[in-house]
Coordinates of C-alpha atoms and ligand atoms in Angstrom, one line a residue:
X18 CA 42.8 38.7 12.8
X19 CA 40.4 36.3 11.2
X20 CA 40.1 32.5 11.7
X21 CA 39.7 30.6 8.5
X22 CA 38.7 27.0 8.5
X23 CA 40.8 24.7 6.4
X24 CA 38.9 23.5 3.3
X25 CA 39.0 19.9 2.1
X26 CA 41.5 18.8 4.7
X27 CA 44.3 20.1 2.4
X28 CA 46.9 22.3 4.0
X29 CA 48.8 24.8 1.8
X30 CA 52.3 25.9 2.6
X31 CA 51.9 29.2 0.7
X32 CA 49.4 32.0 0.7
X33 CA 48.7 35.5 -0.8
X34 CA 51.4 37.1 1.3
X35 CA 49.7 37.8 4.6
X36 CA 51.0 36.4 7.9
X37 CA 49.1 33.3 8.8
X38 CA 49.6 30.7 11.5
X39 CA 48.1 27.2 11.6
X40 CA 48.2 24.7 14.4
X41 CA 48.8 21.1 13.4
X42 CA 47.5 20.4 16.9
X43 CA 46.5 22.3 20.1
X44 CA 46.6 19.5 22.6
X45 CA 48.9 18.7 25.6
X46 CA 51.9 16.3 25.4
X47 CA 49.7 13.2 26.0
X48 CA 46.6 14.4 24.2
X49 CA 44.7 11.7 22.3
X50 CA 42.3 14.1 20.6
X51 CA 44.5 17.0 19.4
X52 CA 47.9 16.0 18.0
X53 CA 49.9 17.9 20.7
X54 CA 50.8 21.6 20.0
X55 CA 52.9 22.4 16.9
X56 CA 52.6 25.6 14.9
X57 CA 53.1 26.3 11.2
X58 CA 53.8 29.9 10.1
X59 CA 52.9 30.7 6.5
X60 CA 53.6 33.9 4.6
X61 CA 53.6 34.2 0.8
X62 CA 56.0 31.6 -0.5
X63 CA 57.6 31.1 2.9
X64 CA 56.8 28.7 5.8
X65 CA 58.3 27.8 9.2
X66 CA 57.4 24.8 11.2
X67 CA 57.7 25.5 14.9
X68 CA 58.2 22.1 16.6
X69 CA 57.4 18.8 15.2
X70 CA 56.3 16.3 17.8
X71 CA 55.7 12.6 17.8
X72 CA 52.1 13.0 16.4
X73 CA 53.0 15.7 13.9
X74 CA 53.8 13.4 10.9
X75 CA 50.4 11.8 11.2
X76 CA 48.7 15.1 11.4
X77 CA 50.6 16.3 8.3
X78 CA 49.6 13.1 6.4
X79 CA 46.0 13.7 7.2
X80 CA 46.4 17.3 6.0
X81 CA 47.5 16.0 2.6
X82 CA 51.2 16.8 2.8
X83 CA 54.4 14.7 3.0
X84 CA 56.9 15.3 5.8
X85 CA 59.5 16.3 3.1
X86 CA 57.3 19.2 2.0
X87 CA 58.3 21.0 5.1
X88 CA 61.6 22.9 4.5
X89 CA 62.1 25.1 7.5
X90 CA 62.1 24.4 11.3
X91 CA 62.6 26.0 14.6
X92 CA 62.5 23.9 17.8
X93 CA 61.5 25.3 21.2
X94 CA 62.6 22.5 23.5
X95 CA 63.3 18.8 23.7
X96 CA 60.1 17.2 25.0
X97 CA 58.9 14.5 22.6
X98 CA 55.6 16.3 21.8
X99 CA 57.9 19.0 20.2
X100 CA 60.8 16.9 18.7
X101 CA 59.3 13.4 18.3
X102 CA 58.8 13.8 14.5
X103 CA 62.3 15.0 13.8
X104 CA 63.9 11.6 13.2
X105 CA 61.4 11.1 10.4
X106 CA 62.2 14.5 9.0
X107 CA 65.9 13.8 9.0
X108 CA 65.8 10.3 7.6
X109 CA 63.3 11.0 4.8
X110 CA 65.1 14.1 3.8
X111 CA 68.5 12.3 3.7
X112 CA 67.4 9.0 2.1
X113 CA 64.3 9.9 0.0
X114 CA 64.3 13.6 -0.9
X115 CA 68.2 13.8 -0.7
X116 CA 68.1 17.4 0.4
X117 CA 68.7 18.9 3.8
X118 CA 65.9 20.9 5.5
X119 CA 66.7 24.2 7.2
X120 CA 66.7 24.7 10.9
X121 CA 67.0 27.9 12.9
X122 CA 69.0 27.0 16.0
X123 CA 71.7 28.5 18.2
X124 CA 74.9 26.7 19.1
X125 CA 73.7 26.0 22.7
X126 CA 70.5 24.3 21.8
X127 CA 72.0 22.5 18.8
X128 CA 74.4 20.6 21.2
X129 CA 71.5 19.8 23.5
X130 CA 69.1 18.7 20.8
X131 CA 71.7 16.5 19.0
X132 CA 73.7 15.0 21.9
X133 CA 70.8 14.3 24.2
X134 CA 68.0 13.4 21.7
X135 CA 68.5 13.1 18.0
X136 CA 71.9 11.5 17.7
X137 CA 70.9 8.1 18.9
X138 CA 68.5 7.5 16.1
X139 CA 70.3 9.2 13.2
X140 CA 74.1 9.4 13.6
X141 CA 74.8 5.7 13.3
X142 CA 72.9 5.0 10.1
X143 CA 76.2 5.6 8.2
X144 CA 79.8 5.4 8.9
X145 CA 82.5 6.9 6.6
X146 CA 86.1 6.2 7.6
X147 CA 85.2 5.7 11.2
X148 CA 83.1 8.9 11.3
X149 CA 79.3 8.8 11.9
X150 CA 76.8 11.4 10.8
X151 CA 76.7 14.8 12.5
X152 CA 74.0 17.5 13.0
X153 CA 75.2 19.3 9.9
X154 CA 74.8 16.2 7.7
X155 CA 71.1 16.3 8.6
X156 CA 70.3 20.0 8.7
X157 CA 71.2 23.2 6.9
X158 CA 71.7 25.5 9.8
X159 CA 70.4 29.1 9.9
X160 CA 72.3 30.7 12.7
X161 CA 70.3 33.4 14.5
X162 CA 71.6 36.7 15.8
X163 CA 71.8 37.3 19.5
X164 CA 69.8 40.4 20.5
X165 CA 72.0 41.5 23.4
X166 CA 69.8 44.4 24.6
X167 CA 66.7 42.3 25.2
X168 CA 65.5 41.8 28.8
X169 CA 66.0 38.0 28.5
X170 CA 68.1 35.9 26.2
X171 CA 66.6 36.4 22.7
X172 CA 67.8 35.5 19.3
X173 CA 66.5 36.6 15.9
X174 CA 66.5 35.1 12.4
X175 CA 64.7 35.6 9.1
X176 CA 63.3 32.7 7.1
X177 CA 62.5 34.3 3.8
X178 CA 60.0 37.0 4.7
X179 CA 59.2 35.6 8.1
X180 CA 61.0 37.2 11.1
X181 CA 61.3 35.2 14.3
X182 CA 62.6 36.3 17.6
X183 CA 62.9 33.5 20.1
X184 CA 63.4 34.1 23.8
X185 CA 64.2 31.9 26.8
X186 CA 61.4 30.6 28.9
X187 CA 61.0 28.8 32.2
X188 CA 59.4 25.4 31.5
X189 CA 61.4 22.7 33.3
X190 CA 62.0 21.8 36.1
X191 CA 59.0 23.1 38.1
X192 CA 60.7 25.2 40.7
X193 CA 63.1 28.0 39.4
X194 CA 61.8 31.5 39.5
X195 CA 63.9 32.6 36.5
X196 CA 64.8 31.4 33.0
X197 CA 68.5 31.3 33.7
X198 CA 68.1 28.3 36.1
X199 CA 65.6 26.5 33.8
X200 CA 66.6 23.9 31.2
X201 CA 66.8 25.3 27.7
X202 CA 63.4 26.2 26.2
X203 CA 62.1 29.1 24.2
X204 CA 59.0 30.9 23.0
X205 CA 58.6 32.8 19.7
X206 CA 57.6 36.2 18.5
X207 CA 56.6 36.2 14.8
X208 CA 57.0 39.3 12.7
X209 CA 56.8 41.4 15.9
X210 CA 53.1 40.8 15.8
X211 CA 52.2 37.4 17.2
X212 CA 53.6 36.0 20.4
X213 CA 53.6 32.2 21.0
X214 CA 54.9 31.3 24.4
X215 CA 55.3 27.6 23.6
X216 CA 55.6 25.5 26.7
X217 CA 56.1 27.6 29.8
X218 CA 55.2 27.8 33.4
X219 CA 53.2 30.9 34.5
X220 CA 55.7 33.8 34.0
X221 CA 54.2 37.3 34.2
X222 CA 57.5 38.9 33.4
X223 CA 57.6 37.0 30.1
X224 CA 54.3 38.4 28.9
X225 CA 54.8 41.9 30.2
X226 CA 58.3 42.3 28.8
X227 CA 57.2 41.5 25.3
X228 CA 53.9 43.4 25.7
X229 CA 56.0 46.5 26.6
X230 CA 58.3 46.1 23.7
X231 CA 55.9 45.0 20.9
X232 CA 52.2 45.0 22.0
X233 CA 51.6 41.8 20.1
X234 CA 48.2 41.5 18.4
X235 CA 47.7 38.0 19.8
X236 CA 49.3 35.9 22.4
X237 CA 49.1 32.1 22.0
X238 CA 49.8 30.9 25.5
X239 CA 50.5 27.5 27.0
X240 CA 47.6 26.5 29.3
X241 CA 46.5 23.7 31.6
X242 CA 43.3 23.4 33.7
X243 CA 45.1 23.1 37.1
X244 CA 48.0 24.8 38.8
X245 CA 51.4 23.4 39.5
X246 CA 53.9 21.4 37.4
X247 CA 55.6 22.7 34.3
X248 CA 52.8 24.5 32.5
X249 CA 50.6 27.6 33.1
X250 CA 47.3 27.1 34.9
X251 CA 44.2 29.0 33.7
X252 CA 43.7 30.3 37.2
X253 CA 47.2 31.7 37.2
X254 CA 46.7 33.2 33.7
X255 CA 43.5 34.8 34.9
X256 CA 45.5 37.2 37.0
X257 CA 46.6 39.0 33.8
X258 CA 44.8 42.3 33.1
X259 CA 41.7 42.1 31.0
X260 CA 43.3 43.8 27.9
X261 CA 45.9 41.0 27.8
X262 CA 43.5 38.2 28.4
X263 CA 41.3 39.3 25.6
X264 CA 44.0 38.7 23.1
X265 CA 45.2 35.5 24.7
X266 CA 44.4 32.2 23.0
X267 CA 45.1 29.1 25.0
X268 CA 46.8 26.1 23.5
X269 CA 48.5 22.9 24.7
X270 CA 45.4 22.0 26.7
X271 CA 44.0 18.7 28.0
X272 CA 41.4 16.5 26.3
X273 CA 38.8 17.5 28.9
X274 CA 38.6 21.1 27.6
X275 CA 34.8 21.0 27.3
X276 CA 34.6 21.0 31.1
X277 CA 36.4 24.4 31.2
X278 CA 34.9 26.2 28.2
X279 CA 32.5 28.3 30.3
X280 CA 35.2 29.3 32.8
X281 CA 37.5 30.4 30.0
X282 CA 34.8 32.6 28.6
X283 CA 34.0 34.0 32.1
X284 CA 37.7 34.8 32.7
X285 CA 37.8 36.8 29.5
X286 CA 40.4 35.0 27.4
X287 CA 40.0 35.2 23.7
X288 CA 39.4 31.5 23.8
X289 CA 40.9 28.0 23.2
X290 CA 43.1 27.6 20.2
X291 CA 41.6 25.8 17.2
X292 CA 43.4 23.0 15.4
X293 CA 43.4 22.9 11.6
X294 CA 42.3 26.6 11.1
X295 CA 44.4 29.4 9.7
X296 CA 44.7 32.5 11.9
X297 CA 45.2 35.3 9.3
X298 CA 46.8 38.6 10.2
X299 CA 46.1 41.2 7.5
Ligands
ZN26 ZN1 54.6 20.3 25.1
ZN27 ZN1 57.3 20.7 27.2

């Protein structure tokens, strides 16, 4: 893996064919310095946007792209720092580009995302014979396959040459000790090589089960600088074995990260995730 700084603030959605990931932001939900945490996967002619929060459209604009340039999406859960930019995606695609973007989504989360979040701002812009717009008027759905034998609920889909497996996590509320009792949220495994937990509480079983199955080359892990609440604390993550920590890159962190840089190095993590750099996997 190599980290490649973005040149001239111009993001490209294609590359020479290697697997590459790029964070539009690496900050927490309320970060004022780092555009939240949303991840773009790029491979050859293919791309997949994982989450698109309220600050993502601005980040994309500053990176020289239009929101309608993004064609493929996967959403990990319904907090606004992950879905807040989707209304702009839906409306600009329907009324400006006039083409539906693709979304990888299972039936369970489609109902949650539409009925609890997206519908209010998009369904009622049109009415035809008493019918308002539906999820499938806004999105071309790529339905994933359920991988029944996996240790926790996991689905798989291919977006062009990009393979994604997304697995249930325990993010909200702050008390269940299992994913079954948590509200719907997921993390992602990309091409069986790169694990991205997305938002999750500290969950050793999550990391170990995918470590045992795939030994991912890198783990991008949710992190906060204190324990408790709905994210993983760095002191909790420090209990992982050294060989896991050395491939663990921390994201979704607070604006006060300079205060913890030393500690993160001392604990043996690979480091803090970098915004606006390509992580290239050859
Ligand atoms: Zn978040
Ligand atoms: Zn969240």
